[in-house]
Amino acid sequence: MRVLFLHVDYLEYEVTGKALKSIGEIPQERKHGRVEEALVCFLSAEKRDEKDPKAAALAAAKNIEDVAGQLHTKRIALYPYAHLSSDLAAPEPAQAVLAALEAELGKRGYEVHASPFGYYKSFRVSVKGHPLSELSREIVAEATPAVAEEPKEMVNEALKAEQRLVSHWHVLDTQGGFHPLSIEAGRVAGFDFAAHDRLRRFAQYEMAKSREVKEEPPHVRLMQELELVDYEPGSDPGNLRYYPKGRLIKGLLEEFVSQRVREYGAMEVECPVMYDFEHPALKSYLNRFPARQYVVQTPNKRAFLRFSACFGQFLIMKDMVLSYKQLPLSLYELTRYSFRAEQRGELAGLRRLRAFTMPDCHALVTDVAQAKEHMMVRMEVAWKLLQDCGFSLPDDFEVGMRVTEPFWKEHGDFVKAYARRWGKPILIEMWSEQFFYFVLKYEWNFVDANDKAAALTTDQIDTENAKRFGITYADEKGEKQFPYILHLSPSGAVERVLYALLEKAAADIKAGKPPMFPLWLSPTQVRIIPVSGDQLEHARKLLAAFDGVRADLDDTNDTLGKKIRRAEKEWVPYIVVVGKKEIESGKLNVRVRSTKAQEEMTPDRLRKLVMDATAGRPFRPLAENVLISARPIFRG
RNA sequence: GCCACCCUAGCUCAGUCGGUAGAGCAGCCGCCUUGUAAGCGGCAGGUCGGGAGUUCAAUUCUCCCGGGUGGCUCCA
């Protein structure tokens, strides 16, 4: 609510006409009025007052009383005046606020004159002109616990800091060459990008924030058409639904990432999804992490939903008894979910979500030297993992590295070694000082067809949080030391892995190649199609030859062409057609998606082909009924 | 969150200069028994995203809300 206070000799007004069509008639005697020696309050009720008109009226009454007290007047004129605010309440709630305010002031012993709401009025006013006679205030209702309006998001110090952040950009090539970048005429300059177009697009995205394409990301249509993932209007934006086939793929990715991180040596733990705002360490951590939180009201406190696994693992680590002999030491959790209340317009399909699944692995290391060494160990884990998920490295990604100037000066060799290992030039953002809890952070960014970049794998060297959370280890002398902490997400958010796979497939479509998932992720690996109903029984028996393979059977009585088409639209990698010939020969006619060829082979041979190509990856059985005719449609 | 645009059958889309809507595919029923990306016929299917307003009449015009897309901002 906004109020303009005027201490007046007199105020006179006269109704000239209705301002709102919906407003009721008023009696003749209310159509004009005059007050003398009064405190006039021009009032605008605002949107935010609608939630609790009573509380708004109460807060306003308190303010008016405060001002009236200083002016020693008991006479108050309330004058509805819409022009004080650009965010007005709707007429009904506004009238409710004003009525409640009038009643409240009456109760407090004031003589209250209220001019009518919803009418144009002419007025004359004589203002006294002393220092207190003109005054405006913006009044916000105090939140009472029972009806508290929770802030939709928390904007913390880190977010604000990031907005002020000044940084400088460079390209670091594999020979250690360091090229400062600048923006000239909207284009990134300072490095010859001729052989590195995607790095150019990434730098352009990061530095100039300008987009060259303005299209819907192709993965959105694909995720829907393939019945993998879809929007869920019944939830909050950025919280998606997964259909059986999407759940299958996501589940396999989740299992695979976790498997690899355990093999690397991390210990898997599980932590709560919500945390107390008032916990001292968390409170200060929140202010160093640039993210917006979901806020939840528990029965007796306000909590935020985790946006990563960091604090859960830190709270465990602070209670652990640790020796230098045990470091480096890693804890791991696959967070389903991590929550970030991203701004509405930032959400995009699977690229940017409010609820996402992030593998998060924190390693405690003794010092910078061990941090650097161990970061490279983890880099190899992530490298192999993404390769085995179906990506080409380093081709499919661009490194963005953020580093503080002091770290660069002291450990530039490490950064150069990293670029050499990566095998292509990397983009470096350098900060003159340490704004966040890390001194170095890298991300592997997938740059899509629309020149949008999305970070997948990321690791950081954290120099602050051990102190903040009280995490210590005993060194050789038995003295307590604060370790450094590495923050690795080996694959990045699982949803983003799926996003990148779909975007890659979309690029294949554009290039005239058949789009595919890696075999171990294909919802159907082998589709058996009988030529006609006569072969259906034989085809049914054939399923038994594909133990350990996701094989299904098109038992509809559609034509062969139609059944082939259906399988192709589902991206089935191996389509087995069974007719009279095959029954007689005992061989299968296999339509191979990747080569578009038809090949003759035995059932055993095909099974072995699939088993070999998926060895070492997790397996899940079919997500839906083995018979096509028994499957529902989730989405046309 | 801000600015712009979009929302019609399960899906993809027509359409109504304001008089409550149509196609293809999918679904169901029947015929066909199929040789490598859509066989034929019939039936059924809609609070035209939700609410309010203007109007004799709103899917159509206006406003609000929701969902989505693009841009800004921002990130795993």
XYZ file of C-alpha atoms (C1' of nucleotides) in Angstrom:
712
model
C 0.000 0.000 0.000
C 1.201 3.489 -0.775
C 0.159 6.544 1.179
C 0.675 10.227 0.529
C 0.153 12.229 3.744
C -0.922 15.880 3.633
C -1.566 17.944 6.717
C -4.260 20.322 5.483
C -6.232 23.359 6.471
C -9.037 21.882 4.460
C -9.874 19.395 1.731
C -12.954 19.633 -0.485
C -14.030 17.173 -3.107
C -16.869 16.575 -5.504
C -17.753 13.387 -7.390
C -17.716 13.906 -11.154
C -18.441 10.391 -12.447
C -17.797 6.685 -12.183
C -14.233 5.523 -12.748
C -15.114 1.825 -12.551
C -18.024 0.266 -14.369
C -18.523 -2.320 -11.687
C -18.841 0.187 -8.862
C -22.156 0.534 -7.020
C -24.233 3.704 -6.637
C -23.625 5.948 -3.646
C -26.070 8.155 -1.801
C -26.262 11.843 -2.762
C -24.775 13.100 0.529
C -21.513 11.167 -0.078
C -20.949 12.758 -3.481
C -19.228 15.771 -1.988
C -17.461 16.501 1.269
C -15.213 18.833 3.199
C -12.896 18.329 6.162
C -10.857 20.909 8.029
C -7.682 20.648 10.107
C -7.101 17.067 9.147
C -4.490 14.577 8.097
C -5.389 13.627 4.530
C -4.202 10.217 3.358
C -4.145 9.595 -0.381
C -4.183 5.813 -0.661
C -3.326 3.179 -3.262
C -3.884 -0.445 -2.381
C -1.441 -2.671 -4.265
C -1.329 -6.218 -5.572
C 0.655 -7.486 -2.614
C -2.054 -6.220 -0.238
C -4.578 -8.598 -1.812
C -3.150 -11.629 -0.028
C -4.167 -10.305 3.359
C -6.233 -7.104 3.257
C -6.603 -7.111 7.042
C -2.863 -7.177 7.671
C -2.374 -4.438 5.086
C -5.028 -2.287 6.751
C -3.487 -2.899 10.151
C -0.024 -1.905 8.938
C -1.438 1.227 7.307
C -3.365 2.147 10.460
C -0.169 1.880 12.480
C 1.625 4.207 10.073
C -1.207 6.706 9.989
C -1.374 6.705 13.742
C 2.338 7.355 13.849
C 2.050 10.381 11.564
C -1.145 11.672 13.145
C 0.509 11.446 16.542
C 3.333 13.737 15.447
C 0.850 16.233 14.030
C -1.402 16.068 17.061
C -4.530 15.567 15.009
C -7.382 13.178 15.566
C -9.142 13.926 12.296
C -8.258 11.775 9.305
C -9.496 11.844 5.723
C -9.017 8.717 3.622
C -8.881 9.513 -0.063
C -8.594 6.576 -2.490
C -6.074 7.700 -5.084
C -5.019 5.099 -7.645
C -2.206 7.144 -9.142
C 0.371 6.414 -6.468
C 1.146 2.928 -7.708
C 1.781 1.107 -10.962
C 0.862 -2.189 -9.347
C -2.677 -1.649 -8.129
C -4.816 -4.184 -6.330
C -8.042 -5.265 -8.015
C -11.078 -3.143 -7.007
C -12.656 -5.669 -4.644
C -9.634 -6.343 -2.451
C -8.731 -2.660 -2.574
C -12.149 -1.767 -1.157
C -11.719 -4.439 1.482
C -8.412 -2.900 2.564
C -9.890 0.581 2.704
C -12.974 -0.539 4.601
C -10.831 -2.402 7.108
C -8.575 0.621 7.475
C -11.537 2.921 8.086
C -12.900 0.565 10.739
C -9.519 0.134 12.399
C -8.892 3.888 12.656
C -12.397 4.353 14.054
C -11.616 1.718 16.646
C -8.484 3.610 17.616
C -10.537 6.714 18.359
C -10.009 8.806 15.220
C -12.633 10.866 13.443
C -12.497 9.333 9.975
C -13.800 10.798 6.738
C -13.705 8.434 3.773
C -14.304 9.677 0.254
C -15.941 7.226 -2.167
C -13.950 4.569 -4.008
C -14.204 4.080 -7.744
C -15.285 7.611 -8.746
C -13.611 10.485 -10.470
C -13.537 13.419 -8.104
C -12.457 17.005 -8.327
C -10.778 18.330 -5.198
C -9.324 21.448 -3.671
C -6.769 21.228 -0.942
C -4.828 23.634 1.227
C -1.623 22.189 2.618
C -0.077 23.699 5.721
C 3.468 23.619 4.429
C 5.396 22.851 7.603
C 8.169 20.228 7.432
C 5.947 17.320 8.425
C 2.962 18.345 6.344
C 3.871 16.400 3.191
C 5.117 12.876 3.405
C 4.758 9.670 1.466
C 5.191 6.110 2.611
C 5.202 2.659 1.188
C 3.649 0.236 3.613
C 4.110 -3.512 3.572
C 2.039 -5.694 5.828
C 4.010 -7.467 8.512
C 3.982 -11.163 7.957
C 2.242 -12.888 10.799
C 3.439 -16.485 11.162
C 0.084 -18.096 10.449
C -0.524 -16.328 7.164
C 3.083 -15.600 6.312
C 3.650 -14.947 2.655
C 6.817 -16.855 1.921
C 9.193 -15.136 -0.448
C 9.090 -17.018 -3.715
C 12.844 -17.173 -3.864
C 15.834 -16.098 -1.881
C 18.206 -13.734 -3.587
C 21.447 -14.100 -1.749
C 24.718 -12.237 -1.508
C 26.439 -14.487 -4.044
C 23.826 -13.672 -6.670
C 24.239 -9.996 -5.995
C 28.022 -10.339 -6.047
C 27.860 -12.136 -9.351
C 25.936 -9.233 -10.819
C 28.801 -6.908 -9.875
C 31.501 -9.311 -10.950
C 34.141 -8.082 -13.369
C 36.082 -10.666 -15.282
C 38.457 -10.951 -18.208
C 38.331 -13.539 -20.946
C 41.099 -15.460 -22.633
C 41.736 -18.453 -24.801
C 44.449 -20.812 -23.609
C 45.737 -23.075 -26.380
C 47.359 -26.469 -25.977
C 50.841 -24.975 -26.407
C 50.311 -22.666 -23.456
C 49.592 -19.657 -25.687
C 47.421 -17.134 -23.849
C 45.118 -14.943 -25.925
C 43.149 -12.102 -24.311
C 39.688 -11.770 -25.847
C 37.525 -8.752 -26.450
C 34.241 -7.943 -28.072
C 34.474 -5.986 -31.291
C 31.304 -5.042 -33.116
C 29.426 -7.729 -31.232
C 31.921 -10.451 -32.181
C 34.551 -12.134 -30.081
C 38.049 -11.148 -31.175
C 41.592 -11.867 -30.036
C 42.017 -15.464 -31.192
C 41.956 -17.166 -34.552
C 38.838 -19.310 -34.268
C 39.039 -20.616 -37.847
C 39.578 -24.217 -36.754
C 37.522 -23.852 -33.573
C 34.084 -22.665 -34.555
C 32.304 -24.226 -31.613
C 34.732 -22.605 -29.174
C 33.960 -19.332 -30.925
C 30.235 -19.916 -30.469
C 30.790 -20.832 -26.836
C 32.876 -17.708 -26.212
C 30.279 -15.665 -28.035
C 27.593 -17.172 -25.824
C 29.542 -16.538 -22.617
C 30.887 -13.090 -23.431
C 28.563 -11.350 -25.831
C 25.423 -13.185 -24.775
C 24.195 -12.705 -28.294
C 22.292 -15.390 -30.134
C 22.478 -16.066 -33.812
C 19.552 -18.493 -33.993
C 16.115 -18.049 -32.518
C 14.472 -21.434 -32.610
C 12.962 -23.885 -30.205
C 15.621 -26.398 -29.145
C 15.021 -29.577 -31.183
C 15.369 -31.911 -28.193
C 12.043 -30.730 -26.787
C 10.016 -32.109 -29.661
C 12.060 -35.291 -29.676
C 11.653 -35.975 -25.982
C 7.884 -35.657 -26.415
C 7.517 -37.575 -29.679
C 9.597 -40.469 -28.378
C 7.422 -40.565 -25.241
C 10.399 -40.012 -22.977
C 9.797 -36.816 -21.047
C 7.106 -34.175 -21.005
C 6.097 -30.984 -19.297
C 3.842 -31.315 -16.256
C 1.452 -28.393 -16.033
C 0.231 -29.741 -12.686
C 3.571 -29.038 -11.038
C 5.850 -26.038 -10.943
C 7.566 -25.147 -14.229
C 10.823 -27.002 -14.726
C 9.556 -30.097 -12.884
C 9.054 -32.711 -15.596
C 7.286 -36.056 -15.943
C 9.028 -39.126 -17.270
C 7.145 -41.776 -19.222
C 8.332 -45.400 -18.980
C 10.825 -45.146 -21.830
C 12.241 -41.886 -20.511
C 12.465 -43.309 -17.024
C 14.304 -46.325 -18.458
C 16.941 -44.167 -20.141
C 17.314 -41.839 -17.191
C 17.511 -44.775 -14.787
C 20.231 -46.432 -16.858
C 22.242 -43.219 -16.971
C 21.838 -42.789 -13.221
C 23.031 -46.327 -12.546
C 25.952 -45.989 -14.926
C 27.216 -42.720 -13.496
C 26.923 -44.040 -9.943
C 28.670 -47.262 -10.897
C 31.622 -45.388 -12.378
C 31.943 -43.045 -9.412
C 31.930 -45.986 -6.998
C 34.575 -47.708 -9.119
C 36.689 -44.577 -8.881
C 36.548 -45.038 -5.126
C 33.925 -42.655 -3.804
C 31.692 -43.773 -0.951
C 28.011 -43.388 -1.692
C 25.898 -41.645 0.942
C 22.385 -40.230 1.088
C 21.394 -36.871 2.536
C 18.162 -34.988 3.253
C 16.648 -32.872 0.502
C 15.841 -29.926 2.790
C 17.894 -27.861 5.190
C 17.385 -25.307 7.923
C 17.820 -21.698 6.803
C 19.028 -20.777 10.262
C 21.839 -23.303 10.512
C 24.896 -21.042 10.873
C 27.198 -22.788 8.409
C 24.440 -23.202 5.843
C 23.398 -19.606 6.205
C 26.836 -18.326 5.355
C 27.280 -20.924 2.604
C 24.032 -19.817 0.980
C 25.507 -16.381 0.640
C 28.476 -17.715 -1.298
C 26.562 -19.798 -3.787
C 24.766 -18.079 -6.648
C 21.444 -19.878 -6.745
C 17.831 -19.212 -5.980
C 16.188 -21.619 -3.588
C 12.823 -23.227 -3.223
C 11.520 -22.406 0.243
C 9.425 -24.859 2.229
C 7.605 -24.390 5.484
C 8.130 -27.327 7.831
C 5.879 -27.645 10.896
C 8.205 -25.382 12.862
C 10.839 -23.818 10.642
C 11.602 -22.468 7.234
C 13.779 -24.697 5.145
C 15.225 -24.642 1.669
C 15.438 -27.502 -0.769
C 18.998 -28.490 -1.596
C 20.408 -27.173 -4.839
C 23.322 -29.618 -4.745
C 24.691 -32.311 -2.447
C 27.321 -29.981 -1.001
C 26.015 -29.210 2.458
C 24.634 -32.679 3.079
C 28.070 -34.132 2.496
C 29.856 -31.320 4.348
C 27.691 -31.901 7.409
C 28.736 -35.557 7.341
C 32.381 -34.645 6.792
C 32.515 -32.293 9.725
C 31.602 -35.161 12.041
C 34.118 -37.578 10.532
C 37.433 -38.295 12.242
C 39.977 -37.960 9.465
C 43.678 -38.497 9.036
C 45.946 -37.294 6.255
C 46.510 -40.989 5.529
C 42.922 -41.267 4.285
C 43.043 -38.353 1.879
C 42.104 -37.900 -0.861
C 38.706 -39.182 0.216
C 35.425 -38.862 -1.677
C 31.760 -38.964 -0.785
C 29.143 -39.289 -3.490
C 25.409 -38.903 -3.895
C 23.146 -38.855 -6.890
C 20.738 -36.102 -5.924
C 17.270 -36.802 -7.100
C 16.449 -34.037 -6.988
C 18.457 -30.887 -6.644
C 16.230 -27.828 -6.776
C 16.923 -24.351 -8.060
C 14.190 -21.787 -8.401
C 15.462 -20.531 -11.735
C 13.767 -17.509 -13.180
C 10.786 -18.417 -15.290
C 12.266 -17.346 -18.608
C 15.499 -19.228 -18.036
C 13.851 -22.638 -18.150
C 14.211 -24.597 -21.363
C 13.195 -28.214 -21.979
C 15.771 -30.550 -20.485
C 18.556 -27.979 -20.677
C 17.515 -25.886 -17.731
C 15.207 -27.209 -15.009
C 14.060 -26.345 -11.539
C 14.317 -29.958 -10.367
C 17.212 -31.998 -11.701
C 19.240 -35.087 -10.945
C 22.855 -34.305 -10.228
C 25.650 -36.686 -9.372
C 27.779 -34.826 -6.873
C 31.091 -36.095 -5.566
C 33.178 -34.180 -3.038
C 36.781 -35.096 -2.343
C 38.780 -33.928 0.637
C 42.412 -33.244 -0.222
C 45.246 -32.066 1.986
C 46.397 -29.024 0.055
C 46.611 -27.336 -3.354
C 49.205 -29.779 -4.614
C 46.979 -32.746 -3.857
C 43.960 -30.859 -5.192
C 45.620 -30.328 -8.550
C 46.833 -33.900 -8.778
C 43.520 -35.414 -7.775
C 41.487 -33.147 -10.020
C 43.286 -34.724 -12.964
C 42.430 -38.218 -11.688
C 38.784 -37.234 -11.579
C 39.000 -35.639 -14.993
C 39.952 -39.018 -16.451
C 36.948 -40.629 -14.749
C 34.606 -38.044 -16.229
C 36.263 -38.250 -19.647
C 35.764 -42.002 -19.887
C 32.269 -41.776 -18.464
C 31.026 -39.298 -21.061
C 32.692 -41.271 -23.827
C 30.887 -44.387 -22.704
C 27.621 -42.470 -22.569
C 27.925 -41.855 -26.301
C 29.906 -38.629 -26.670
C 33.121 -37.878 -28.541
C 35.796 -36.225 -26.439
C 37.002 -33.619 -26.626
C 35.036 -32.918 -29.860
C 31.561 -32.649 -28.337
C 32.465 -30.227 -25.559
C 34.133 -26.890 -24.915
C 35.914 -26.158 -21.662
C 35.025 -23.070 -19.719
C 37.507 -22.523 -16.908
C 37.031 -19.887 -14.234
C 40.058 -18.991 -12.225
C 41.131 -16.256 -9.835
C 44.113 -14.158 -10.804
C 46.189 -15.132 -7.729
C 45.653 -18.812 -8.513
C 46.603 -18.287 -12.136
C 49.787 -16.486 -11.178
C 50.878 -19.227 -8.819
C 49.536 -22.289 -10.654
C 49.427 -21.255 -14.302
C 51.398 -24.372 -15.178
C 48.600 -26.539 -13.895
C 46.042 -24.749 -16.042
C 48.306 -25.094 -19.076
C 48.771 -28.802 -18.397
C 45.024 -29.140 -18.210
C 44.579 -27.514 -21.627
C 47.257 -29.803 -23.053
C 45.462 -32.871 -21.694
C 42.140 -31.595 -22.998
C 43.612 -31.396 -26.474
C 41.970 -28.241 -27.774
C 42.048 -24.580 -26.795
C 39.931 -23.710 -23.775
C 38.088 -20.578 -22.722
C 39.277 -18.958 -19.508
C 37.410 -16.425 -17.439
C 39.698 -14.740 -14.963
C 38.521 -12.930 -11.856
C 40.758 -10.391 -10.217
C 39.770 -11.665 -6.787
C 37.943 -14.589 -5.189
C 34.217 -13.875 -5.137
C 33.073 -17.408 -4.487
C 34.304 -20.313 -2.439
C 36.471 -21.725 -5.226
C 39.743 -20.596 -6.777
C 39.329 -22.699 -9.885
C 36.387 -24.265 -11.604
C 35.992 -25.902 -14.980
C 32.944 -27.020 -16.947
C 32.562 -29.053 -20.089
C 29.969 -27.266 -22.140
C 27.799 -28.782 -24.820
C 27.102 -26.181 -27.502
C 23.850 -26.926 -29.306
C 22.514 -26.028 -32.742
C 21.043 -22.806 -31.398
C 24.454 -21.744 -30.020
C 23.302 -22.283 -26.469
C 25.863 -23.703 -24.102
C 25.015 -26.086 -21.286
C 27.562 -27.213 -18.726
C 27.769 -30.932 -18.032
C 30.858 -32.153 -16.227
C 32.264 -29.680 -13.710
C 34.878 -29.733 -10.941
C 36.037 -27.038 -8.532
C 38.797 -26.385 -6.011
C 37.089 -25.098 -2.887
C 39.289 -23.305 -0.362
C 36.611 -22.025 1.992
C 34.022 -24.557 3.004
C 36.168 -26.769 5.200
C 36.596 -23.781 7.504
C 32.976 -22.771 7.209
C 31.712 -26.232 8.092
C 34.470 -27.155 10.529
C 35.859 -30.027 8.475
C 39.356 -31.018 9.656
C 41.895 -33.798 9.351
C 44.931 -34.631 11.438
C 48.276 -34.095 9.702
C 51.568 -35.947 10.247
C 52.152 -34.060 13.473
C 48.691 -34.800 14.786
C 47.627 -31.186 14.276
C 44.221 -30.276 12.908
C 44.216 -28.907 9.385
C 41.502 -27.695 7.077
C 41.470 -29.687 3.854
C 40.616 -28.340 0.408
C 37.471 -29.736 -1.166
C 36.925 -30.736 -4.782
C 33.345 -30.519 -6.117
C 32.917 -32.893 -9.029
C 29.818 -33.609 -11.018
C 31.259 -36.286 -13.289
C 28.502 -36.128 -15.916
C 26.640 -32.985 -14.957
C 22.898 -33.239 -14.449
C 21.537 -36.508 -15.842
C 18.768 -34.558 -17.575
C 21.444 -32.590 -19.393
C 23.124 -35.770 -20.555
C 19.810 -36.753 -22.117
C 19.436 -33.248 -23.542
C 22.864 -33.462 -25.174
C 22.165 -36.948 -26.574
C 18.913 -35.716 -28.095
C 20.549 -32.593 -29.506
C 23.244 -34.753 -31.066
C 20.549 -36.944 -32.597
C 18.802 -33.833 -33.913
C 22.064 -32.772 -35.531
C 22.255 -36.218 -37.179
C 18.752 -35.782 -38.577
C 19.806 -32.454 -40.052
C 22.894 -34.093 -41.549
C 20.770 -36.833 -43.129
C 21.938 -39.543 -40.752
C 19.495 -41.756 -38.866
C 19.126 -40.484 -35.286
C 19.917 -43.057 -32.613
C 20.510 -43.593 -28.943
C 23.553 -45.544 -27.823
C 22.503 -49.206 -27.953
C 22.575 -49.678 -24.179
C 20.099 -46.803 -23.812
C 17.683 -47.771 -26.611
C 14.274 -48.472 -25.084
C 13.863 -51.303 -27.620
C 17.073 -52.900 -28.847
C 15.515 -55.563 -31.067
C 12.018 -55.415 -32.607
C 10.614 -58.606 -34.040
C 8.095 -58.148 -36.835
C 6.191 -61.046 -38.372
C 5.314 -60.500 -42.041
C 1.770 -61.681 -41.452
C -0.356 -63.306 -38.774
C 0.849 -66.735 -39.891
C 4.291 -66.088 -38.411
C 3.081 -64.578 -35.148
C 3.390 -67.751 -33.111
C 6.900 -68.412 -34.392
C 7.898 -64.809 -33.660
C 6.589 -65.151 -30.133
C 8.840 -68.160 -29.543
C 11.778 -66.265 -31.022
C 11.656 -63.781 -28.122
C 13.129 -66.453 -25.873
C 16.376 -66.288 -27.865
C 16.989 -62.734 -26.660
C 17.569 -63.129 -22.963
C 19.313 -60.074 -21.555
C 18.280 -57.967 -24.544
C 15.361 -55.555 -24.738
C 13.514 -57.366 -27.528
C 9.836 -56.859 -28.232
C 7.256 -58.014 -30.725
C 4.970 -56.079 -33.036
C 1.894 -58.301 -32.840
C -0.531 -55.820 -34.416
C -2.244 -56.871 -37.624
C -0.957 -53.840 -39.494
C 0.816 -54.258 -42.808
C 4.535 -54.987 -42.834
C 5.298 -51.506 -44.136
C 3.382 -49.953 -41.299
C 5.151 -52.044 -38.693
C 8.569 -51.168 -40.129
C 7.625 -47.527 -40.124
C 6.571 -47.711 -36.475
C 9.894 -49.299 -35.494
C 11.861 -46.709 -37.444
C 9.987 -43.873 -35.791
C 10.919 -45.368 -32.433
C 14.607 -45.434 -33.429
C 14.827 -49.221 -32.972
C 18.431 -50.171 -33.830
C 17.715 -53.752 -34.984
C 14.499 -54.683 -36.774
C 13.976 -58.401 -37.327
C 11.503 -59.366 -40.039
C 10.181 -62.924 -39.806
C 8.353 -64.462 -42.766
C 8.093 -67.842 -44.434
C 11.689 -67.668 -45.685
C 13.119 -67.060 -42.235
C 11.105 -69.805 -40.635
C 12.417 -72.244 -43.257
C 16.057 -71.094 -43.091
C 16.238 -70.522 -39.341
C 18.074 -67.260 -40.031
C 16.873 -63.768 -39.356
C 16.571 -60.870 -41.711
C 17.896 -57.911 -39.675
C 17.420 -54.324 -40.707
C 20.324 -52.433 -39.144
C 19.496 -48.822 -38.406
C 23.022 -47.448 -38.247
C 23.956 -48.714 -41.739
C 20.476 -48.862 -43.282
C 21.472 -52.368 -44.484
C 19.616 -55.675 -44.301
C 21.721 -58.517 -42.980
C 21.188 -62.240 -42.603
C 22.150 -63.705 -39.243
C 21.170 -66.262 -36.648
C 19.344 -65.220 -33.480
C 22.455 -66.083 -31.442
C 24.629 -63.861 -33.573
C 22.288 -60.908 -33.175
C 22.055 -61.444 -29.440
C 25.843 -61.546 -29.154
C 26.106 -58.373 -31.225
C 23.929 -56.551 -28.739
C 25.515 -58.077 -25.647
C 29.025 -57.191 -26.842
C 28.112 -53.646 -27.730
C 26.516 -53.047 -24.337
C 29.058 -54.887 -22.181
C 29.959 -53.080 -18.995
C 26.832 -50.932 -19.063
C 23.850 -51.416 -16.785
C 20.857 -53.317 -18.118
C 17.160 -52.906 -17.500
C 14.383 -54.964 -19.040
C 11.758 -53.435 -21.325
C 9.942 -50.488 -19.833
C 6.647 -51.514 -21.421
C 4.811 -54.663 -22.414
C 6.711 -56.940 -24.765
C 3.698 -56.889 -27.117
C 3.152 -53.666 -29.022
C -0.607 -54.199 -29.054
C -0.669 -54.135 -25.237
C 1.054 -50.749 -24.957
C -0.894 -47.599 -24.171
C -0.145 -44.310 -25.861
C 1.243 -41.711 -23.508
C 1.345 -38.988 -26.086
C 0.334 -39.068 -29.744
C 11.343 -11.935 -12.863
C 10.980 -8.303 -17.392
C 9.540 -7.748 -22.924
C 7.281 -10.227 -27.225
C 4.577 -14.201 -29.214
C 1.750 -18.887 -28.848
C -2.290 -22.294 -26.541
C -8.581 -25.342 -31.200
C -9.880 -33.551 -30.684
C -4.654 -38.018 -27.765
C -0.987 -35.771 -31.790
C -0.063 -32.230 -36.071
C -2.838 -28.348 -37.769
C -7.248 -25.736 -40.650
C -11.254 -22.339 -39.384
C -14.813 -18.704 -37.466
C -14.286 -10.094 -40.531
C -18.463 -12.127 -32.954
C -23.880 -16.393 -34.415
C -20.552 -22.616 -29.725
C -16.068 -25.814 -35.036
C -13.193 -29.268 -39.363
C -9.044 -32.443 -41.695
C -5.079 -35.963 -41.459
C -2.786 -39.268 -38.145
C -3.639 -42.094 -33.602
C -8.025 -44.881 -31.108
C -12.360 -48.356 -31.608
C -15.239 -51.803 -35.097
C -15.111 -54.454 -39.662
C -12.704 -56.100 -44.232
C -7.684 -57.327 -46.001
C -3.099 -61.675 -44.269
C 0.396 -58.428 -45.826
C 8.198 -59.026 -47.720
C 11.087 -53.711 -45.413
C 8.809 -45.982 -43.527
C 1.504 -45.033 -43.764
C -3.939 -51.112 -47.287
C -9.499 -49.985 -47.386
C -14.283 -48.658 -45.127
C -17.095 -47.128 -40.927
C -17.644 -45.147 -35.820
C -16.410 -42.262 -31.876
C -13.754 -38.113 -30.200
C -13.837 -30.811 -28.429
C -16.270 -26.231 -21.626
C -11.499 -23.791 -28.910
C -5.822 -23.516 -21.786
C -8.782 -21.346 -17.059
C -11.518 -17.069 -15.081
C -13.725 -12.309 -15.531
C -15.520 -8.234 -18.622
C -17.934 -5.970 -23.105
C -22.209 -7.819 -26.102
C -28.743 -10.018 -27.640
C -24.639 -13.518 -28.595
C -17.394 -14.605 -27.141
C -13.412 -20.069 -29.390
C -13.091 -15.036 -31.969
C -12.728 -8.453 -28.778
C -10.561 -6.624 -23.696
C -8.330 -7.728 -18.940
C -6.374 -11.201 -15.309
C -4.324 -16.081 -14.307
C -1.890 -20.738 -15.948
C 1.279 -23.381 -19.363
C 4.823 -23.011 -23.407
C 8.462 -20.597 -26.903
C 11.992 -16.653 -28.167
C 14.885 -12.436 -26.237
C 17.005 -10.146 -21.619
C 19.039 -11.956 -17.088
C 21.214 -16.563 -15.284
C 23.117 -21.897 -14.614
C 24.403 -28.385 -13.412
